[in-house]
Coordinates of C-alpha atoms in Angstrom, one line a residue:
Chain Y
X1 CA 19.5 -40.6 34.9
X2 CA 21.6 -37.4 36.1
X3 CA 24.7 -37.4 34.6
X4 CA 27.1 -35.2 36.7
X5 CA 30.8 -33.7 35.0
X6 CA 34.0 -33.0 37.7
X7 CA 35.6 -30.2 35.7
X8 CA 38.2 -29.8 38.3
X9 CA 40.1 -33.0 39.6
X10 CA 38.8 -33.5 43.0
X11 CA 38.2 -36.2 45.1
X12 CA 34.2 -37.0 44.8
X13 CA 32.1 -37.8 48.0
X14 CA 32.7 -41.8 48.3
X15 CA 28.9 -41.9 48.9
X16 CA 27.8 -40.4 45.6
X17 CA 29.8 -42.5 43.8
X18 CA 28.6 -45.9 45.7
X19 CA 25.6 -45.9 42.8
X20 CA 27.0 -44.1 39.9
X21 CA 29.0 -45.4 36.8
X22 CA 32.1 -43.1 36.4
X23 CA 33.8 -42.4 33.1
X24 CA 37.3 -41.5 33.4
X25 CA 38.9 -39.2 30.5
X26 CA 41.9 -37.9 30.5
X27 CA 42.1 -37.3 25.8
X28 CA 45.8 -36.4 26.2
X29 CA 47.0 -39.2 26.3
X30 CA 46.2 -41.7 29.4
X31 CA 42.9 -42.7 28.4
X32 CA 43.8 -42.4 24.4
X33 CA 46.8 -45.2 25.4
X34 CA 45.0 -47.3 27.8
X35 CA 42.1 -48.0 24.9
X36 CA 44.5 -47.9 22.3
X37 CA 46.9 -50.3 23.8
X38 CA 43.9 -52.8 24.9
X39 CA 42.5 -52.9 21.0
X40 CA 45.8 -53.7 20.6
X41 CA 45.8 -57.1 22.9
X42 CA 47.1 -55.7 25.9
X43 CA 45.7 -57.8 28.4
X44 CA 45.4 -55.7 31.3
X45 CA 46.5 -51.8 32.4
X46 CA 47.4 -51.3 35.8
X47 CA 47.5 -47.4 36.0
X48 CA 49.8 -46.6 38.9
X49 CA 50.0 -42.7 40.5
X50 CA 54.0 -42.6 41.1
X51 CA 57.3 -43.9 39.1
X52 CA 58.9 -45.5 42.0
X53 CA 55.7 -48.2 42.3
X54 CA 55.6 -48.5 38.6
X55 CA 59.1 -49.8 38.7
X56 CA 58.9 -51.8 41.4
X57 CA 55.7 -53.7 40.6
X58 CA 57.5 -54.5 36.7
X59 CA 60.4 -56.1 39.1
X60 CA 57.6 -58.5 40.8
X61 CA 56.1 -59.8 38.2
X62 CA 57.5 -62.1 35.2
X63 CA 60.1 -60.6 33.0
X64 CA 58.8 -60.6 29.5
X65 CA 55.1 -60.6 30.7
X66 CA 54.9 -56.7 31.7
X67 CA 55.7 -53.5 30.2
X68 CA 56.0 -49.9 31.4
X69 CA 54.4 -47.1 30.3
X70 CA 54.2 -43.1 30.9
X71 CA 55.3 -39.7 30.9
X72 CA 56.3 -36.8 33.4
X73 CA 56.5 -33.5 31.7
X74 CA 54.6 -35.4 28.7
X75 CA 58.2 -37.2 27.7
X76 CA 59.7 -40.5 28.3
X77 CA 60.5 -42.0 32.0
X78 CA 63.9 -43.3 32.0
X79 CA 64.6 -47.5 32.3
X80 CA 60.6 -47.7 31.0
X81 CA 59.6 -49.4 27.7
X82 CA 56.8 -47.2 26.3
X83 CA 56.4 -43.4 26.6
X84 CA 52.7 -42.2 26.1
X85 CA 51.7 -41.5 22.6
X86 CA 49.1 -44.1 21.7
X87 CA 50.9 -44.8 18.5
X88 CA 53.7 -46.8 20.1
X89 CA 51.0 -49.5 22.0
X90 CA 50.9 -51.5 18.4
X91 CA 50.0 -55.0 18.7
X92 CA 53.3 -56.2 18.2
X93 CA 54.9 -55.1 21.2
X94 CA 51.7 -54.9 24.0
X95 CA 50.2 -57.9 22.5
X96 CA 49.0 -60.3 26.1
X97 CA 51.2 -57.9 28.1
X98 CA 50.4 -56.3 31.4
X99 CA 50.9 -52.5 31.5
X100 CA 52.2 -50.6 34.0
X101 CA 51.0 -46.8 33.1
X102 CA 51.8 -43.5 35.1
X103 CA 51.4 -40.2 33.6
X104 CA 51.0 -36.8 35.2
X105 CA 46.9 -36.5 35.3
X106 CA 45.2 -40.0 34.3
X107 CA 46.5 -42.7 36.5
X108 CA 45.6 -40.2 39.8
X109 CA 42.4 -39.7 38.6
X110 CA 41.1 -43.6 38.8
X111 CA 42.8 -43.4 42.5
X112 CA 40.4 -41.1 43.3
X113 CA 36.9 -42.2 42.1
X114 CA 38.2 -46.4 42.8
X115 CA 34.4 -46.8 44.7
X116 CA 32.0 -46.2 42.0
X117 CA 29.5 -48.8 41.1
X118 CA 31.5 -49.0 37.7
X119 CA 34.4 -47.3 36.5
X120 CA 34.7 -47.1 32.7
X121 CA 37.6 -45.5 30.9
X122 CA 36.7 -43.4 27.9
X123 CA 38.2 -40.6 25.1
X124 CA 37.2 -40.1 21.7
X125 CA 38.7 -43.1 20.2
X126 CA 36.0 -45.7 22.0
X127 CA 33.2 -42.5 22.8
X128 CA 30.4 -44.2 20.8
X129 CA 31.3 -47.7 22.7
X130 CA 31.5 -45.6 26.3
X131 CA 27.6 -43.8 25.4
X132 CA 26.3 -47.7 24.4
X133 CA 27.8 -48.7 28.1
X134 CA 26.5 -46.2 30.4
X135 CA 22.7 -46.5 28.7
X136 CA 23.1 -50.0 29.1
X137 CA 24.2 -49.6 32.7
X138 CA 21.2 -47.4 33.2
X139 CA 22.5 -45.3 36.4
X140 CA 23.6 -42.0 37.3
X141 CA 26.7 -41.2 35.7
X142 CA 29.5 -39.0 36.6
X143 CA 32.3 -37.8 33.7
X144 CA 35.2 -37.3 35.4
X145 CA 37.7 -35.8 33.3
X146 CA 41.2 -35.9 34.5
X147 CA 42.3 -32.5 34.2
X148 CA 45.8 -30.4 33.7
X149 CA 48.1 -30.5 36.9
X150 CA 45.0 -30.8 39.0
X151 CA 43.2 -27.9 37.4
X152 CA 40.9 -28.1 34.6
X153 CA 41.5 -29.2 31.1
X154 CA 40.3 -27.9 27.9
X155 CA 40.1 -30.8 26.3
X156 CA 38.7 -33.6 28.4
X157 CA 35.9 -31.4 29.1
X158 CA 34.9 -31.6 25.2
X159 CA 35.1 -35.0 25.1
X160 CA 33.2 -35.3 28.1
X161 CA 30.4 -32.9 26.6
X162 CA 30.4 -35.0 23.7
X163 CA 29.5 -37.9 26.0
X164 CA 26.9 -35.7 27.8
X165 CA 25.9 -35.1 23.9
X166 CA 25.4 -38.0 22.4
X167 CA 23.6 -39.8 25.7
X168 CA 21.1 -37.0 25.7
X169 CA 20.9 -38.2 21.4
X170 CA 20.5 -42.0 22.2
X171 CA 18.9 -42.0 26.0
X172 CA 15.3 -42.7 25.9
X173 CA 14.4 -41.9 29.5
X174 CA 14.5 -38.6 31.1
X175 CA 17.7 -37.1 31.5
X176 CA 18.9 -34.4 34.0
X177 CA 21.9 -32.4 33.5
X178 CA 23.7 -31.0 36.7
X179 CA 25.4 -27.2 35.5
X180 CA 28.9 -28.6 34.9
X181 CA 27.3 -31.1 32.4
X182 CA 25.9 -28.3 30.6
X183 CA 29.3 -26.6 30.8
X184 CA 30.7 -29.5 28.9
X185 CA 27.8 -30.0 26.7
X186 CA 28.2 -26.2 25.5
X187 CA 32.3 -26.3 25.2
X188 CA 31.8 -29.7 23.2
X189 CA 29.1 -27.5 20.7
X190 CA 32.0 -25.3 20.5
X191 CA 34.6 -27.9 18.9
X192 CA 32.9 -30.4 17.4
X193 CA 33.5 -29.8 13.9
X194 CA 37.3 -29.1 15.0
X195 CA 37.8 -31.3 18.3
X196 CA 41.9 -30.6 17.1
X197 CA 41.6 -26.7 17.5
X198 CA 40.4 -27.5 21.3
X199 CA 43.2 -29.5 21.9
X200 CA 45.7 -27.0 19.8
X201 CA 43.9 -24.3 22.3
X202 CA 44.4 -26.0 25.3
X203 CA 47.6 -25.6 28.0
X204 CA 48.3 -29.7 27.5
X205 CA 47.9 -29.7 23.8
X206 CA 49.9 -26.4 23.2
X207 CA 52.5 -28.0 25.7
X208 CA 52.6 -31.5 23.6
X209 CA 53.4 -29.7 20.4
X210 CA 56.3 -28.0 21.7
X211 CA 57.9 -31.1 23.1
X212 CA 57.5 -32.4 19.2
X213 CA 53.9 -34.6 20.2
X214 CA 51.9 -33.0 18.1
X215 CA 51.1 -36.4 16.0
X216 CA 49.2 -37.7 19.1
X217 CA 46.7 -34.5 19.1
X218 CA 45.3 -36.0 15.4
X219 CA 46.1 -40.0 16.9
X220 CA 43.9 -38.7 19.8
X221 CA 41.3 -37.1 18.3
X222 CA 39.9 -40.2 16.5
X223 CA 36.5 -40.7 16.9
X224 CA 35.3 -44.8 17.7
X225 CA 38.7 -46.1 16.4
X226 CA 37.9 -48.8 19.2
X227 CA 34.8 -50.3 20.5
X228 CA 35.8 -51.9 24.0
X229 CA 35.2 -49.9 27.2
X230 CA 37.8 -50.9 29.7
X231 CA 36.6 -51.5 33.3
X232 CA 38.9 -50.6 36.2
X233 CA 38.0 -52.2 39.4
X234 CA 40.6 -53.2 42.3
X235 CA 43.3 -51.0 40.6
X236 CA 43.6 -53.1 37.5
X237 CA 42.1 -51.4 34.0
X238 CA 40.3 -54.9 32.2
X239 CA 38.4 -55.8 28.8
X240 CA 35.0 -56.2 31.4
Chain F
X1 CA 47.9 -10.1 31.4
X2 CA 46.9 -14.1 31.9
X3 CA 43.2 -14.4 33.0
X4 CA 42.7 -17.7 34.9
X5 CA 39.1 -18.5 36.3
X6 CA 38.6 -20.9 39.4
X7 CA 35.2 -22.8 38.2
X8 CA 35.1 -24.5 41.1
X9 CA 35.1 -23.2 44.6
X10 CA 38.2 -24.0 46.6
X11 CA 41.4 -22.3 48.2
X12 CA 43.6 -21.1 45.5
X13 CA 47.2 -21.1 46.3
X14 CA 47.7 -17.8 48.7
X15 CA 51.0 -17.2 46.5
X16 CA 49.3 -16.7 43.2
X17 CA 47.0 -14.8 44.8
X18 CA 49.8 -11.7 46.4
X19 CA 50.1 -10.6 42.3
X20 CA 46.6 -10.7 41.4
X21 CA 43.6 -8.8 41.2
X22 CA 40.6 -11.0 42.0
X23 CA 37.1 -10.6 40.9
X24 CA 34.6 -12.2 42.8
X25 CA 31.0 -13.3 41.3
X26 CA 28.3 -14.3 42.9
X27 CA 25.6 -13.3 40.4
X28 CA 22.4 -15.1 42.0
X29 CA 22.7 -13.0 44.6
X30 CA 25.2 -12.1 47.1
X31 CA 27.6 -10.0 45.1
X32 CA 24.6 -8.5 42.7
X33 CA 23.1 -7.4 46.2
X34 CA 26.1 -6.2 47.2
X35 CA 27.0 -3.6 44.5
X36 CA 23.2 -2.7 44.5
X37 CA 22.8 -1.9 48.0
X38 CA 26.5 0.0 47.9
X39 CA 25.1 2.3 44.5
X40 CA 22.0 2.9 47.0
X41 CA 24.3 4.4 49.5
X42 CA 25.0 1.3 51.9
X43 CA 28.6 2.7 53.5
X44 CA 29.9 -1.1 54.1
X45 CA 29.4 -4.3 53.6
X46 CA 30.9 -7.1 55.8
X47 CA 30.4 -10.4 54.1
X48 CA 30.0 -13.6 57.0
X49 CA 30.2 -16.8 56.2
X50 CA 27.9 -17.9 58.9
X51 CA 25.1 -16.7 60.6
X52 CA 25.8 -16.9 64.4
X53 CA 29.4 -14.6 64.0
X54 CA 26.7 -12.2 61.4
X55 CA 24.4 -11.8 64.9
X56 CA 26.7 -10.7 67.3
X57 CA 28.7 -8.6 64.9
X58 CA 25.3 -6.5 64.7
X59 CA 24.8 -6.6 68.2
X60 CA 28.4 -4.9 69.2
X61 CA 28.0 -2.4 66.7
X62 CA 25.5 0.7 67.8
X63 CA 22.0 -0.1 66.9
X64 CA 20.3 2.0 63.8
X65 CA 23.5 2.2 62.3
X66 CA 23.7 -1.8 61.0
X67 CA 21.5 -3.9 59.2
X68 CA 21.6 -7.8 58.8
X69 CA 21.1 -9.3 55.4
X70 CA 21.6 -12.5 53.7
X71 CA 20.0 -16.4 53.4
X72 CA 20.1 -19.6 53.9
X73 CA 18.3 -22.4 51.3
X74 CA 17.5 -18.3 49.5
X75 CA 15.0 -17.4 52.0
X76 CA 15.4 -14.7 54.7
X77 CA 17.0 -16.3 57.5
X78 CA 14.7 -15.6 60.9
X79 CA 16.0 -12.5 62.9
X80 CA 17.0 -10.6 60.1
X81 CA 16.3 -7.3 58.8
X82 CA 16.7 -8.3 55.3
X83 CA 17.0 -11.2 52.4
X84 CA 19.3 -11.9 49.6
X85 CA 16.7 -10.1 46.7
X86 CA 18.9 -6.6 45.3
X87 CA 15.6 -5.2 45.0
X88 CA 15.5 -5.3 49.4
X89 CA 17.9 -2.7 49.2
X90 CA 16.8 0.6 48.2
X91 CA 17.7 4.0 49.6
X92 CA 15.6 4.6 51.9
X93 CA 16.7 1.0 53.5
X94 CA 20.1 1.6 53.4
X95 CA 21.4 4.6 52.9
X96 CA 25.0 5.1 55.4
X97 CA 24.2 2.0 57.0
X98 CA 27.0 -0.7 57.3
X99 CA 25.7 -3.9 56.0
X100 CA 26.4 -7.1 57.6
X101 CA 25.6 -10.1 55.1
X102 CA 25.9 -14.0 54.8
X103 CA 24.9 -16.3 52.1
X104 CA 25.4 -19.9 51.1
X105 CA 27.6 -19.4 48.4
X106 CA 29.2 -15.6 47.9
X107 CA 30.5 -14.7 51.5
X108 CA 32.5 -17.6 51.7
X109 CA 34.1 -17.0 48.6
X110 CA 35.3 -13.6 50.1
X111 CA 37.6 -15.7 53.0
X112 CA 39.2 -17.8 50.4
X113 CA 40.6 -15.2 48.3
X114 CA 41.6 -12.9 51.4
X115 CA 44.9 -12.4 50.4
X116 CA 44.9 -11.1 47.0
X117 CA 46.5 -8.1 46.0
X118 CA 43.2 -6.2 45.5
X119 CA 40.1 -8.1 45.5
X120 CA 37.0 -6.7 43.2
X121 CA 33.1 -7.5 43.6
X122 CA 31.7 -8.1 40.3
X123 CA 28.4 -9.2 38.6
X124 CA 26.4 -8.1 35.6
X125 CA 25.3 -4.9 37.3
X126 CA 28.9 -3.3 37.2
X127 CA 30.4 -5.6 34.1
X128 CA 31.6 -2.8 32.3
X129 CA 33.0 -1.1 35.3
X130 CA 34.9 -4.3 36.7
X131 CA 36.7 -4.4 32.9
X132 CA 37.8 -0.9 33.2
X133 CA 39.7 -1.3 36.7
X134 CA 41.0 -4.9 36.0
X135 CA 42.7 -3.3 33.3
X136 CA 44.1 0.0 35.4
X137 CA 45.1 -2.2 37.4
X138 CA 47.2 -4.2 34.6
X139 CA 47.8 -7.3 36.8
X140 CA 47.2 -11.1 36.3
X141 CA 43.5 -11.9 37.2
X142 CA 42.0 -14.5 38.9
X143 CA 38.0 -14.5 38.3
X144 CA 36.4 -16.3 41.3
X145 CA 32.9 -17.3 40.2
X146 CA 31.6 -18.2 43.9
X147 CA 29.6 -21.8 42.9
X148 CA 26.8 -23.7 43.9
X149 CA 27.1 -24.9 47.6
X150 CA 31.0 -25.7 46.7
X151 CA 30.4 -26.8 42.9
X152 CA 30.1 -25.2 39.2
X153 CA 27.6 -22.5 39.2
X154 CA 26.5 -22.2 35.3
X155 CA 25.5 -18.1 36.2
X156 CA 28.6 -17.4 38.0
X157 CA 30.6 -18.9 34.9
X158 CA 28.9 -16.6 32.2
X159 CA 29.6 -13.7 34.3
X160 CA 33.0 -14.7 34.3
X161 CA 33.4 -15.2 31.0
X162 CA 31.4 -12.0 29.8
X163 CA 34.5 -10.3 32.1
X164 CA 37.2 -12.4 30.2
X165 CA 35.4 -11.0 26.9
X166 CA 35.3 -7.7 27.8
X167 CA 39.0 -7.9 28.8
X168 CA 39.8 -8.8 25.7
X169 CA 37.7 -6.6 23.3
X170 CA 39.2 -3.6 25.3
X171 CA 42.6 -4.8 26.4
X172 CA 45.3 -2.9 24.3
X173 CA 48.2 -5.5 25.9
X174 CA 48.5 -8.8 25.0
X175 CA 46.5 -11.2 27.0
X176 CA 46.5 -15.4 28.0
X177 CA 44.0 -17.2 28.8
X178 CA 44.3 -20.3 30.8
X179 CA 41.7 -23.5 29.7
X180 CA 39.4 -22.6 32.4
X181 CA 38.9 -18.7 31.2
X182 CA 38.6 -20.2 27.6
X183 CA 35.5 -22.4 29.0
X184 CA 33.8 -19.5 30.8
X185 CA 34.2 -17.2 27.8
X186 CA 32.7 -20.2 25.6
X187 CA 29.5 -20.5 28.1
X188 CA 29.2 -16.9 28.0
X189 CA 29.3 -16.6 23.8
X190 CA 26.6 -19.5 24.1
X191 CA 24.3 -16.9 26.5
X192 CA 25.5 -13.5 25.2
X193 CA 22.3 -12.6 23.8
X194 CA 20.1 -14.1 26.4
X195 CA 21.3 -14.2 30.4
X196 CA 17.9 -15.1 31.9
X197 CA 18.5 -18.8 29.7
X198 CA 21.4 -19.5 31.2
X199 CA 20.1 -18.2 35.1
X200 CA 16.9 -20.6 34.4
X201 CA 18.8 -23.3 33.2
X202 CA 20.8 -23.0 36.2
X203 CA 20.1 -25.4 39.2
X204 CA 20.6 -22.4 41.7
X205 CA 18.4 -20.1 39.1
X206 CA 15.4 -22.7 39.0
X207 CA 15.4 -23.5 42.9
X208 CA 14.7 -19.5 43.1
X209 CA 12.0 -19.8 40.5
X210 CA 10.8 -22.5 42.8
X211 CA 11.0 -20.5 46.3
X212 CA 9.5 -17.2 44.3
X213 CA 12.2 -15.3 43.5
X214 CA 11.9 -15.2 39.8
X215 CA 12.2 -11.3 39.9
X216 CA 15.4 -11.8 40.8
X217 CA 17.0 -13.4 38.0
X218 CA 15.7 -10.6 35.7
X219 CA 17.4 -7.7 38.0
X220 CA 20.5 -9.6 38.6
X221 CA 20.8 -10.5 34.5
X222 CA 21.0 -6.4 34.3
X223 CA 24.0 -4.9 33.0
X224 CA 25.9 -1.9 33.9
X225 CA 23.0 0.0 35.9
X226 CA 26.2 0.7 38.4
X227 CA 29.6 2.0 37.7
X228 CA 31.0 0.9 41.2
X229 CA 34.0 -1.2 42.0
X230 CA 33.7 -2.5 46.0
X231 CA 36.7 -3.9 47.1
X232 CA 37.0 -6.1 49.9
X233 CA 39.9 -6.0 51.8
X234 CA 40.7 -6.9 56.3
X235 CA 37.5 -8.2 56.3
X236 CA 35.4 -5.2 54.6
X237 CA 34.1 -4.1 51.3
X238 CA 34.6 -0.7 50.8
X239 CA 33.6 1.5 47.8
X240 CA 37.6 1.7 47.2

């Protein structure tokens, strides 16, 4: 197995990702609500890149059956239901509801990497889940970390190293590491007794603390609160 | 002073670039042949990014007074009077000769960052130099690490990260770092005490090892044997 990191939000050669599982991570927040709000009983997540298509596919489907979620400038969107800090996806209000999510980073990033073989969506909260999944799956894997306005984010790229980590712990065949994945590997050695002062570090985190968010760095920084590993496939985020 | 780090290869935005000073890197080998062949009396470099424009460039200029260097998969491309190795370019090669080069990685990097405000060639071999007059010249900095055939180069990034370190030890102004600098000074701090690891851990390092140029990574993992700043700018590096 190769496992390959994107530590700078591109889009990937459709060809390479034909055979590869992809692991989508975007720690603050997309990922962190989308796992959150499925342990939850959200049935599905349908992560959409722009507000004007989040609002008009909530007006096609049945009232009552769909809510919507996300952020620009890491607050709020007006007329939605949800912002995105994982702590307001409790059971009681996502329970068998579609999601409608758009944020800033996350929701482009499964636009871009929509052929791989398998698309799974990962953070800390469901990492020990994700590592199970992609050793199961048994194929060349690419981390795709979300990144920070299209450049590269602090803090995805320790949670991807701490994918990269604990699949080189638990693999038992032979696995290669291209140079980004070392990259990660080595930032995630960096943090991982304090995964919270990489995010306090970071551009996003610093940004979420000013705008009164800091709450969801600790909410994020979980480790295997969850054990599903939402699929995306056809633009809809599902249990398998 | 803010430090940002591109750790992948692509355009940046030409505005950022008219108040920056950018550092290029391409530490395996272009820019670490560069500076040597310059401190061994080379008048000029012009850096091609392919080899057809690099031939007849030498041809209109008078003969004797050019020499053509560079590589394509690292070997010597056919023709040519010399290959990517620093240790090629000695004195006696060299000396008041312009030199025209073209690499896979490095003289491309040059074109992208054509329009910043003063654009530095950097690598181990003038480190402590490249510190000094990024901080004369007291302006944002964008390090350029060159990459791997368009992705992360592991080598590159610890150069870069060494330069953010250095920046910071000696800086007497305040200084930012954006997430990307913070990664490349982390994957330096991991290597700090042993460059050859990271240039053989490298993909581009071991497919050198592999083509015999192992020499190479122990000349280009030298640090400050020159105290030269080239600067590329219409086209040309210069030695100011």
């Amino acid at each position: 197995m190769e496992i390959d990191t994107q530590l700078v939000l591109s889009p990937p050669n459709p060809d390479v990702l034909l055979d590869r599982t992809v692991v989508v991570i975007d720690v603050l927040r997309a990922t962190s609500v989308i796992i959150y709000a499925m342990s939850q009983g959200a049935s599905e997540v349908i992560p959409l890149a722009n507000v004007e298509e989040a609002l008009q596919m909530a007006k096609a489907l049945p009232q009552g059956s769909v809510l919507l979620g996300g952020e620009r400038g890491s607050v709020k969107i007006p007329g939605f239901d949800l912002g995105n800090s994982p702590r307001e996806y409790v059971t009681g209000k996502v329970r068998d509801k579609k999601l409608i999510l758009t944020t800033t980073n996350g929701t482009k990033a499964f636009g871009l990497v929509s052929s791989g073989k398998e698309v799974l969506v990962g953070s800390f909260l469901n990492i020990g889940a994700v590592t199970q999944r992609c050793l199961e799956l048994d194929r060349d894997l690419l981390i795709f970390p979300s990144g920070d306005h299209g450049g590269f984010s602090l803090e995805d790229t320790v949670c991807g190293g701490m994918l990269v980590n604990l699949i080189l712990e638990k693999g038992k065949k032979p696995i290669s590491l291209t140079d980004a994945s070392q990259c990660a590997q080595i930032v995630y050695q960096r943090f991982k007794n304090n995964l919270l002062e990489a995010f306090r570090l970071s551009r996003h985190g610093k940004e979420l603390i000013d705008r009164g968010f800091e709450e969801d760095l600790a909410y994020c920084a979980q480790i295997d609160i969850a054990s599903l590993v939402p699929v995306f496939r056809e633009g809809v985020i599902r249990r398998r």
